PDB file of C-alpha atoms and ligand atoms in Angstrom:
ATOM      1  CA  MET A  15     -22.518   7.923  -2.822  1.00  0.00           C
ATOM      2  CA  THR A  16     -18.798   7.362  -2.438  1.00  0.00           C
ATOM      3  CA  THR A  17     -16.948   4.980  -0.142  1.00  0.00           C
ATOM      4  CA  ALA A  18     -13.186   4.800   0.311  1.00  0.00           C
ATOM      5  CA  ILE A  19     -11.831   1.301   0.788  1.00  0.00           C
ATOM      6  CA  ILE A  20      -8.348   1.191   2.265  1.00  0.00           C
ATOM      7  CA  GLY A  21      -6.963  -2.328   1.956  1.00  0.00           C
ATOM      8  CA  THR A  22      -7.836  -4.375  -1.129  1.00  0.00           C
ATOM      9  CA  GLY A  23      -6.962  -7.860   0.140  1.00  0.00           C
ATOM     10  CA  GLY A  24      -9.368 -10.720   0.842  1.00  0.00           C
ATOM     11  CA  ILE A  25     -12.178  -8.866   2.588  1.00  0.00           C
ATOM     12  CA  GLY A  26     -11.570  -5.378   1.140  1.00  0.00           C
ATOM     13  CA  SER A  27     -11.925  -6.628  -2.421  1.00  0.00           C
ATOM     14  CA  ALA A  28     -15.088  -8.610  -1.562  1.00  0.00           C
ATOM     15  CA  ILE A  29     -16.637  -5.519   0.081  1.00  0.00           C
ATOM     16  CA  ALA A  30     -15.644  -3.394  -2.915  1.00  0.00           C
ATOM     17  CA  ARG A  31     -17.249  -5.775  -5.432  1.00  0.00           C
ATOM     18  CA  GLN A  32     -20.498  -6.025  -3.469  1.00  0.00           C
ATOM     19  CA  LEU A  33     -20.785  -2.274  -2.822  1.00  0.00           C
ATOM     20  CA  ALA A  34     -20.127  -1.550  -6.494  1.00  0.00           C
ATOM     21  CA  SER A  35     -22.860  -4.028  -7.437  1.00  0.00           C
ATOM     22  CA  GLY A  36     -25.210  -1.941  -5.277  1.00  0.00           C
ATOM     23  CA  GLY A  37     -24.353   1.310  -7.080  1.00  0.00           C
ATOM     24  CA  GLU A  38     -21.714   2.733  -4.720  1.00  0.00           C
ATOM     25  CA  THR A  39     -18.769   4.677  -6.166  1.00  0.00           C
ATOM     26  CA  LEU A  40     -15.411   3.583  -4.725  1.00  0.00           C
ATOM     27  CA  ARG A  41     -12.022   5.133  -4.030  1.00  0.00           C
ATOM     28  CA  LEU A  42      -9.436   2.381  -3.474  1.00  0.00           C
ATOM     29  CA  SER A  43      -6.006   2.292  -1.900  1.00  0.00           C
ATOM     30  CA  SER A  44      -3.662  -0.424  -0.659  1.00  0.00           C
ATOM     31  CA  ALA A  45      -0.072  -0.708   0.495  1.00  0.00           C
ATOM     32  CA  ASP A  46       0.962  -1.860  -2.991  1.00  0.00           C
ATOM     33  CA  PRO A  47      -0.936   0.296  -5.523  1.00  0.00           C
ATOM     34  CA  ALA A  48      -0.874  -2.620  -8.005  1.00  0.00           C
ATOM     35  CA  SER A  49      -3.355  -4.492  -5.809  1.00  0.00           C
ATOM     36  CA  ALA A  50      -5.833  -1.563  -5.859  1.00  0.00           C
ATOM     37  CA  ARG A  51      -5.312  -1.130  -9.612  1.00  0.00           C
ATOM     38  CA  THR A  52      -6.101  -4.794 -10.315  1.00  0.00           C
ATOM     39  CA  LEU A  53      -9.307  -4.578  -8.276  1.00  0.00           C
ATOM     40  CA  ALA A  54     -10.360  -1.289  -9.898  1.00  0.00           C
ATOM     41  CA  ALA A  55      -9.860  -2.804 -13.357  1.00  0.00           C
ATOM     42  CA  GLN A  56     -12.038  -5.756 -12.352  1.00  0.00           C
ATOM     43  CA  ILE A  57     -14.821  -3.506 -11.010  1.00  0.00           C
ATOM     44  CA  GLY A  58     -14.826  -1.013 -13.860  1.00  0.00           C
ATOM     45  CA  ARG A  59     -16.100   2.567 -13.926  1.00  0.00           C
ATOM     46  CA  ALA A  60     -17.459   2.560 -10.354  1.00  0.00           C
ATOM     47  CA  ALA A  61     -13.926   2.357  -8.881  1.00  0.00           C
ATOM     48  CA  VAL A  62     -10.974   4.734  -9.008  1.00  0.00           C
ATOM     49  CA  VAL A  63      -7.509   4.196  -7.546  1.00  0.00           C
ATOM     50  CA  ALA A  64      -6.444   6.916  -5.111  1.00  0.00           C
ATOM     51  CA  ALA A  65      -2.898   8.240  -4.984  1.00  0.00           C
ATOM     52  CA  ASP A  66      -2.539   7.116  -1.344  1.00  0.00           C
ATOM     53  CA  ASN A  67      -4.581   6.475   1.805  1.00  0.00           C
ATOM     54  CA  ARG A  68      -5.173  10.184   2.546  1.00  0.00           C
ATOM     55  CA  ASP A  69      -6.229  10.824  -1.024  1.00  0.00           C
ATOM     56  CA  ALA A  70      -8.675   7.877  -0.858  1.00  0.00           C
ATOM     57  CA  VAL A  71     -10.622   9.592   1.932  1.00  0.00           C
ATOM     58  CA  GLN A  72     -10.994  12.907   0.054  1.00  0.00           C
ATOM     59  CA  GLY A  73     -14.623  13.422  -0.930  1.00  0.00           C
ATOM     60  CA  ALA A  74     -15.728  10.049   0.446  1.00  0.00           C
ATOM     61  CA  ASP A  75     -18.921   9.731   2.502  1.00  0.00           C
ATOM     62  CA  ALA A  76     -17.609   6.646   4.306  1.00  0.00           C
ATOM     63  CA  VAL A  77     -14.259   4.931   4.804  1.00  0.00           C
ATOM     64  CA  VAL A  78     -13.821   1.170   5.118  1.00  0.00           C
ATOM     65  CA  LEU A  79     -10.543   0.174   6.778  1.00  0.00           C
ATOM     66  CA  ALA A  80     -10.161  -3.379   5.440  1.00  0.00           C
ATOM     67  CA  LEU A  81      -6.842  -3.898   7.176  1.00  0.00           C
ATOM     68  CA  ARG A  82      -5.285  -6.409   9.518  1.00  0.00           C
ATOM     69  CA  PHE A  83      -5.863  -5.300  13.088  1.00  0.00           C
ATOM     70  CA  THR A  84      -2.149  -4.831  13.736  1.00  0.00           C
ATOM     71  CA  VAL A  85      -1.805  -2.113  11.046  1.00  0.00           C
ATOM     72  CA  LEU A  86      -5.079  -0.290  11.783  1.00  0.00           C
ATOM     73  CA  LYS A  87      -3.730   2.242  14.266  1.00  0.00           C
ATOM     74  CA  GLY A  88      -0.849   3.300  12.009  1.00  0.00           C
ATOM     75  CA  VAL A  89      -3.194   3.922   9.070  1.00  0.00           C
ATOM     76  CA  ILE A  90      -5.709   5.767  11.266  1.00  0.00           C
ATOM     77  CA  ASP A  91      -2.912   8.047  12.502  1.00  0.00           C
ATOM     78  CA  GLN A  92      -1.895   8.700   8.885  1.00  0.00           C
ATOM     79  CA  ILE A  93      -5.423   9.730   7.784  1.00  0.00           C
ATOM     80  CA  ALA A  94      -6.774  11.104  11.074  1.00  0.00           C
ATOM     81  CA  GLY A  95      -7.425  14.660   9.835  1.00  0.00           C
ATOM     82  CA  PRO A  96      -9.564  13.717   6.825  1.00  0.00           C
ATOM     83  CA  LEU A  97     -11.439  11.111   8.907  1.00  0.00           C
ATOM     84  CA  THR A  98     -13.073  13.772  11.077  1.00  0.00           C
ATOM     85  CA  GLY A  99     -16.769  13.938  10.230  1.00  0.00           C
ATOM     86  CA  ASN A 100     -16.718  10.600   8.394  1.00  0.00           C
ATOM     87  CA  LEU A 101     -18.312   7.223   8.940  1.00  0.00           C
ATOM     88  CA  VAL A 102     -15.501   4.725   9.551  1.00  0.00           C
ATOM     89  CA  VAL A 103     -16.329   1.058   8.974  1.00  0.00           C
ATOM     90  CA  VAL A 104     -13.982  -1.591  10.350  1.00  0.00           C
ATOM     91  CA  PRO A 105     -14.282  -5.277   9.411  1.00  0.00           C
ATOM     92  CA  SER A 106     -11.007  -6.269  11.117  1.00  0.00           C
ATOM     93  CA  ASN A 107     -10.825  -9.146  13.542  1.00  0.00           C
ATOM     94  CA  PRO A 108      -8.302  -8.594  16.368  1.00  0.00           C
ATOM     95  CA  LEU A 109      -6.239 -11.603  15.326  1.00  0.00           C
ATOM     96  CA  THR A 110      -2.686 -12.362  14.324  1.00  0.00           C
ATOM     97  CA  LEU A 111      -1.167 -15.385  12.630  1.00  0.00           C
ATOM     98  CA  ASP A 112       2.058 -16.929  13.944  1.00  0.00           C
ATOM     99  CA  ALA A 113       4.771 -18.605  11.867  1.00  0.00           C
ATOM    100  CA  HIS A 114       2.999 -21.989  12.281  1.00  0.00           C
ATOM    101  CA  GLY A 115      -0.294 -20.650  10.950  1.00  0.00           C
ATOM    102  CA  ASN A 116      -1.988 -20.478  14.363  1.00  0.00           C
ATOM    103  CA  LEU A 117      -4.418 -17.613  14.962  1.00  0.00           C
ATOM    104  CA  SER A 118      -4.410 -15.792  18.269  1.00  0.00           C
ATOM    105  CA  ARG A 119      -6.295 -12.776  19.600  1.00  0.00           C
ATOM    106  CA  VAL A 120      -4.149  -9.640  19.925  1.00  0.00           C
ATOM    107  CA  LEU A 121      -6.421  -8.172  22.629  1.00  0.00           C
ATOM    108  CA  PRO A 122      -7.070  -9.658  26.060  1.00  0.00           C
ATOM    109  CA  GLU A 123     -10.109 -11.970  26.169  1.00  0.00           C
ATOM    110  CA  GLY A 124     -13.226  -9.917  26.801  1.00  0.00           C
ATOM    111  CA  GLN A 125     -11.755  -6.632  25.550  1.00  0.00           C
ATOM    112  CA  SER A 126     -13.916  -5.181  22.771  1.00  0.00           C
ATOM    113  CA  SER A 127     -12.066  -4.466  19.535  1.00  0.00           C
ATOM    114  CA  GLY A 128     -14.723  -1.851  18.724  1.00  0.00           C
ATOM    115  CA  LYS A 129     -13.973   0.094  21.891  1.00  0.00           C
ATOM    116  CA  VAL A 130     -10.222  -0.128  21.213  1.00  0.00           C
ATOM    117  CA  VAL A 131     -10.579   1.147  17.629  1.00  0.00           C
ATOM    118  CA  ALA A 132     -12.944   3.927  18.788  1.00  0.00           C
ATOM    119  CA  GLY A 133     -10.152   5.107  21.097  1.00  0.00           C
ATOM    120  CA  TRP A 134      -7.780   5.421  18.099  1.00  0.00           C
ATOM    121  CA  LEU A 135     -10.142   7.579  16.001  1.00  0.00           C
ATOM    122  CA  PRO A 136     -10.128  11.380  15.977  1.00  0.00           C
ATOM    123  CA  ALA A 137     -13.032  13.223  17.578  1.00  0.00           C
ATOM    124  CA  GLY A 138     -15.891  13.568  15.115  1.00  0.00           C
ATOM    125  CA  ALA A 139     -15.335  10.244  13.327  1.00  0.00           C
ATOM    126  CA  ARG A 140     -18.268   7.829  13.664  1.00  0.00           C
ATOM    127  CA  LEU A 141     -17.394   4.131  13.980  1.00  0.00           C
ATOM    128  CA  ALA A 142     -19.287   1.017  12.959  1.00  0.00           C
ATOM    129  CA  MET A 143     -17.750  -2.443  13.275  1.00  0.00           C
ATOM    130  CA  ALA A 144     -19.202  -4.224  10.253  1.00  0.00           C
ATOM    131  CA  PHE A 145     -18.500  -6.346   7.167  1.00  0.00           C
ATOM    132  CA  GLY A 146     -16.092  -8.615   9.070  1.00  0.00           C
ATOM    133  CA  SER A 147     -18.654 -11.026  10.512  1.00  0.00           C
ATOM    134  CA  MET A 148     -18.349 -13.517   7.630  1.00  0.00           C
ATOM    135  CA  SER A 149     -15.409 -14.968   5.764  1.00  0.00           C
ATOM    136  CA  ALA A 150     -14.980 -13.236   2.410  1.00  0.00           C
ATOM    137  CA  ASP A 151     -16.242 -16.242   0.399  1.00  0.00           C
ATOM    138  CA  LEU A 152     -19.347 -16.638   2.549  1.00  0.00           C
ATOM    139  CA  PHE A 153     -19.991 -12.890   2.439  1.00  0.00           C
ATOM    140  CA  GLU A 154     -19.954 -12.867  -1.368  1.00  0.00           C
ATOM    141  CA  SER A 155     -21.993 -16.035  -1.793  1.00  0.00           C
ATOM    142  CA  SER A 156     -24.641 -14.802   0.694  1.00  0.00           C
ATOM    143  CA  SER A 157     -25.149 -11.329  -0.750  1.00  0.00           C
ATOM    144  CA  HIS A 158     -28.320 -10.470  -2.706  1.00  0.00           C
ATOM    145  CA  ARG A 159     -29.975 -13.641  -1.414  1.00  0.00           C
ATOM    146  CA  SER A 160     -33.539 -14.113  -2.640  1.00  0.00           C
ATOM    147  CA  PRO A 161     -36.393 -14.113  -1.728  1.00  0.00           C
ATOM    148  CA  GLU A 162     -35.210 -13.089   1.735  1.00  0.00           C
ATOM    149  CA  ARG A 163     -31.969 -11.160   2.177  1.00  0.00           C
ATOM    150  CA  ALA A 164     -29.371 -12.617   4.532  1.00  0.00           C
ATOM    151  CA  VAL A 165     -28.455 -10.497   7.544  1.00  0.00           C
ATOM    152  CA  LEU A 166     -25.174  -8.734   8.133  1.00  0.00           C
ATOM    153  CA  PHE A 167     -24.684  -7.842  11.790  1.00  0.00           C
ATOM    154  CA  TYR A 168     -22.951  -4.661  12.897  1.00  0.00           C
ATOM    155  CA  ALA A 169     -22.049  -2.921  16.157  1.00  0.00           C
ATOM    156  CA  ALA A 170     -22.119   0.840  16.725  1.00  0.00           C
ATOM    157  CA  ASP A 171     -22.548   3.260  19.607  1.00  0.00           C
ATOM    158  CA  ASP A 172     -23.545   6.219  17.484  1.00  0.00           C
ATOM    159  CA  ASP A 173     -27.068   6.282  15.948  1.00  0.00           C
ATOM    160  CA  ARG A 174     -25.923   8.207  12.892  1.00  0.00           C
ATOM    161  CA  ALA A 175     -23.127   5.669  12.299  1.00  0.00           C
ATOM    162  CA  GLY A 176     -25.789   2.965  12.521  1.00  0.00           C
ATOM    163  CA  GLN A 177     -27.989   4.619   9.883  1.00  0.00           C
ATOM    164  CA  GLU A 178     -25.051   5.206   7.571  1.00  0.00           C
ATOM    165  CA  VAL A 179     -23.660   1.682   7.825  1.00  0.00           C
ATOM    166  CA  GLU A 180     -27.160   0.261   7.288  1.00  0.00           C
ATOM    167  CA  ARG A 181     -27.250   2.017   3.926  1.00  0.00           C
ATOM    168  CA  LEU A 182     -23.920   0.392   2.977  1.00  0.00           C
ATOM    169  CA  VAL A 183     -25.025  -3.034   4.186  1.00  0.00           C
ATOM    170  CA  ARG A 184     -28.161  -2.779   2.015  1.00  0.00           C
ATOM    171  CA  ALA A 185     -26.076  -1.626  -0.959  1.00  0.00           C
ATOM    172  CA  ALA A 186     -23.942  -4.755  -0.508  1.00  0.00           C
ATOM    173  CA  GLY A 187     -27.050  -6.943  -0.728  1.00  0.00           C
ATOM    174  CA  PHE A 188     -27.792  -7.720   2.927  1.00  0.00           C
ATOM    175  CA  GLU A 189     -30.319  -6.771   5.566  1.00  0.00           C
ATOM    176  CA  PRO A 190     -28.589  -4.940   8.452  1.00  0.00           C
ATOM    177  CA  VAL A 191     -29.204  -5.947  12.072  1.00  0.00           C
ATOM    178  CA  LYS A 192     -27.520  -4.180  14.967  1.00  0.00           C
ATOM    179  CA  ALA A 193     -25.913  -6.607  17.409  1.00  0.00           C
ATOM    180  CA  GLY A 194     -25.495  -3.819  19.952  1.00  0.00           C
ATOM    181  CA  GLY A 195     -23.036  -1.113  20.881  1.00  0.00           C
ATOM    182  CA  LEU A 196     -19.301  -1.318  20.204  1.00  0.00           C
ATOM    183  CA  GLU A 197     -18.827  -3.395  23.350  1.00  0.00           C
ATOM    184  CA  GLN A 198     -20.656  -6.194  21.469  1.00  0.00           C
ATOM    185  CA  SER A 199     -18.148  -6.336  18.588  1.00  0.00           C
ATOM    186  CA  SER A 200     -16.596  -9.591  19.862  1.00  0.00           C
ATOM    187  CA  ARG A 201     -19.871 -11.370  18.972  1.00  0.00           C
ATOM    188  CA  LEU A 202     -19.102 -10.592  15.288  1.00  0.00           C
ATOM    189  CA  GLU A 203     -15.490 -11.791  15.386  1.00  0.00           C
ATOM    190  CA  VAL A 204     -14.041 -15.177  14.521  1.00  0.00           C
ATOM    191  CA  GLY A 205     -15.096 -17.294  17.506  1.00  0.00           C
ATOM    192  CA  GLY A 206     -18.078 -15.043  18.304  1.00  0.00           C
ATOM    193  CA  ASP A 207     -21.606 -16.488  18.318  1.00  0.00           C
ATOM    194  CA  LEU A 208     -22.721 -14.319  15.354  1.00  0.00           C
ATOM    195  CA  HIS A 209     -19.667 -15.015  13.176  1.00  0.00           C
ATOM    196  CA  ASP A 210     -20.225 -16.800   9.846  1.00  0.00           C
ATOM    197  CA  LEU A 211     -23.967 -17.028  10.505  1.00  0.00           C
ATOM    198  CA  VAL A 212     -26.214 -16.793   7.458  1.00  0.00           C
ATOM    199  CA  VAL A 213     -29.686 -16.100   8.804  1.00  0.00           C
ATOM    200  CA  GLY A 214     -32.741 -14.093   7.863  1.00  0.00           C
ATOM    201  CA  PRO A 215     -33.960 -11.005   9.727  1.00  0.00           C
ATOM    202  CA  ALA A 216     -36.409 -12.732  12.115  1.00  0.00           C
ATOM    203  CA  GLU A 217     -33.840 -15.222  13.392  1.00  0.00           C
ATOM    204  CA  ALA A 218     -31.176 -12.493  13.559  1.00  0.00           C
ATOM    205  CA  ARG A 219     -33.392 -10.240  15.687  1.00  0.00           C
ATOM    206  CA  SER A 220     -34.185 -13.083  18.058  1.00  0.00           C
ATOM    207  CA  LEU A 221     -30.440 -13.741  18.463  1.00  0.00           C
ATOM    208  CA  VAL A 222     -29.740 -10.131  19.440  1.00  0.00           C
ATOM    209  CA  GLY A 223     -32.900  -9.768  21.511  1.00  0.00           C
ATOM    210  CA  GLY A 224     -34.508  -7.185  19.237  1.00  0.00           C
ATOM    211  CA  PRO A 225     -38.174  -6.781  18.189  1.00  0.00           C
TER     212      PRO A 225
HETATM  213  N1  NAP B1432     -10.398 -12.385   4.426  1.00  0.00           N
HETATM  214  C1  NAP B1432     -11.500 -12.687   5.084  1.00  0.00           C
HETATM  215  O1  NAP B1432     -12.193 -13.681   4.771  1.00  0.00           O
HETATM  216  C2  NAP B1432     -11.952 -11.813   6.229  1.00  0.00           C
HETATM  217  C3  NAP B1432     -13.300 -11.884   6.606  1.00  0.00           C
HETATM  218  C4  NAP B1432     -13.739 -11.077   7.661  1.00  0.00           C
HETATM  219  C5  NAP B1432     -12.852 -10.241   8.309  1.00  0.00           C
HETATM  220  N2  NAP B1432     -11.551 -10.213   7.940  1.00  0.00           N
HETATM  221  C6  NAP B1432     -10.651  -9.324   8.672  1.00  0.00           C
HETATM  222  O2  NAP B1432     -10.342  -8.233   7.836  1.00  0.00           O
HETATM  223  C7  NAP B1432      -8.978  -7.812   8.040  1.00  0.00           C
HETATM  224  C8  NAP B1432      -8.257  -7.868   6.701  1.00  0.00           C
HETATM  225  O3  NAP B1432      -8.218  -9.211   6.304  1.00  0.00           O
HETATM  226  P1  NAP B1432      -7.806  -9.645   4.812  1.00  0.00           P
HETATM  227  O4  NAP B1432      -7.980 -11.114   4.761  1.00  0.00           O
HETATM  228  O5  NAP B1432      -8.493  -8.793   3.823  1.00  0.00           O
HETATM  229  O6  NAP B1432      -6.252  -9.294   4.846  1.00  0.00           O
HETATM  230  P2  NAP B1432      -5.273  -9.187   3.577  1.00  0.00           P
HETATM  231  O7  NAP B1432      -5.772 -10.052   2.483  1.00  0.00           O
HETATM  232  O8  NAP B1432      -3.906  -9.368   4.112  1.00  0.00           O
HETATM  233  O9  NAP B1432      -5.468  -7.678   3.096  1.00  0.00           O
HETATM  234  C9  NAP B1432      -4.987  -6.615   3.854  1.00  0.00           C
HETATM  235  C10 NAP B1432      -4.905  -5.420   2.944  1.00  0.00           C
HETATM  236  O10 NAP B1432      -4.357  -4.345   3.701  1.00  0.00           O
HETATM  237  C11 NAP B1432      -3.472  -3.654   2.849  1.00  0.00           C
HETATM  238  N3  NAP B1432      -2.553  -2.858   3.654  1.00  0.00           N
HETATM  239  C12 NAP B1432      -1.622  -3.253   4.547  1.00  0.00           C
HETATM  240  N4  NAP B1432      -0.979  -2.193   5.073  1.00  0.00           N
HETATM  241  C13 NAP B1432      -1.536  -1.101   4.493  1.00  0.00           C
HETATM  242  C14 NAP B1432      -1.309   0.282   4.585  1.00  0.00           C
HETATM  243  N5  NAP B1432      -0.399   0.799   5.423  1.00  0.00           N
HETATM  244  N6  NAP B1432      -2.057   1.125   3.821  1.00  0.00           N
HETATM  245  C15 NAP B1432      -2.997   0.651   2.970  1.00  0.00           C
HETATM  246  N7  NAP B1432      -3.255  -0.671   2.844  1.00  0.00           N
HETATM  247  C16 NAP B1432      -2.534  -1.524   3.580  1.00  0.00           C
HETATM  248  C17 NAP B1432      -2.798  -4.711   2.036  1.00  0.00           C
HETATM  249  O11 NAP B1432      -2.228  -4.077   0.916  1.00  0.00           O
HETATM  250  P3  NAP B1432      -1.361  -4.917  -0.164  1.00  0.00           P
HETATM  251  O12 NAP B1432      -2.312  -5.904  -0.800  1.00  0.00           O
HETATM  252  O13 NAP B1432      -0.943  -3.902  -1.153  1.00  0.00           O
HETATM  253  O14 NAP B1432      -0.263  -5.550   0.615  1.00  0.00           O
HETATM  254  C18 NAP B1432      -3.986  -5.602   1.728  1.00  0.00           C
HETATM  255  O15 NAP B1432      -4.659  -5.090   0.592  1.00  0.00           O
HETATM  256  C19 NAP B1432      -8.394  -8.773   9.080  1.00  0.00           C
HETATM  257  O16 NAP B1432      -8.454  -8.177  10.353  1.00  0.00           O
HETATM  258  C20 NAP B1432      -9.323  -9.972   9.014  1.00  0.00           C
HETATM  259  O17 NAP B1432      -9.420 -10.629  10.285  1.00  0.00           O
HETATM  260  C21 NAP B1432     -11.084 -10.957   6.897  1.00  0.00           C
END
């Protein structure tokens, strides 16, 4: 199947490499097309560079918005039409970096980034907050772990979004575990109790209170 990845920086390129290793076909775009071209050349035949963000979404079964939180809404507005009917996967943490290198949350404490992003999407788009719960290096080094896959947590309100993102998580070499609905997305973020955790399925399910 085909996934569009918009944003080919630190986490977007890691997601692209791992999805391609699991057999997914990719359509890539980034602000500077040279960045998407470099990544596509590295991945090979599984990846094509789209003309722009709207073109990336054409024909894709899912769209990963691997963007800084502060540019998400602008890109969603740009591609809103084609997003209708699609799975939208967002790994973004609601953080910004000041001139001194200090990170701060761009949303009030306790406000769910998943709920905020859901409010920006057009009707008919299905959201899963996923693929942002580990730093890019840890994500790549933990994928395809053997004998037991490592878990990648996600948050979604919509059951169909959950099924679709679980397929992508498996393609990337992880076992998916739902942390909860979108209101639980802060658990996946930097500073959240599930962030940068590399655990197997049994421990993961006990952490989220599942069977
Ligand atoms: N890096 C990590 O380890 C990591 C891990 C988990 C979650 N996250 C989260 O994921 C998000 C992205 O982080 P990152 O480290 O990947 O950031 P990044 O390295 O700065 O990459 C951001 C990407 O967005 C692209 N971009 C910016 N504006 C765009 C636009 N209008 N249209 C299309 N593409 C656009 C940039 O394109 P150009 O390259 O052409 O400028 C770049 O490829 C953040 O919210 C971060 O908190 C990051």
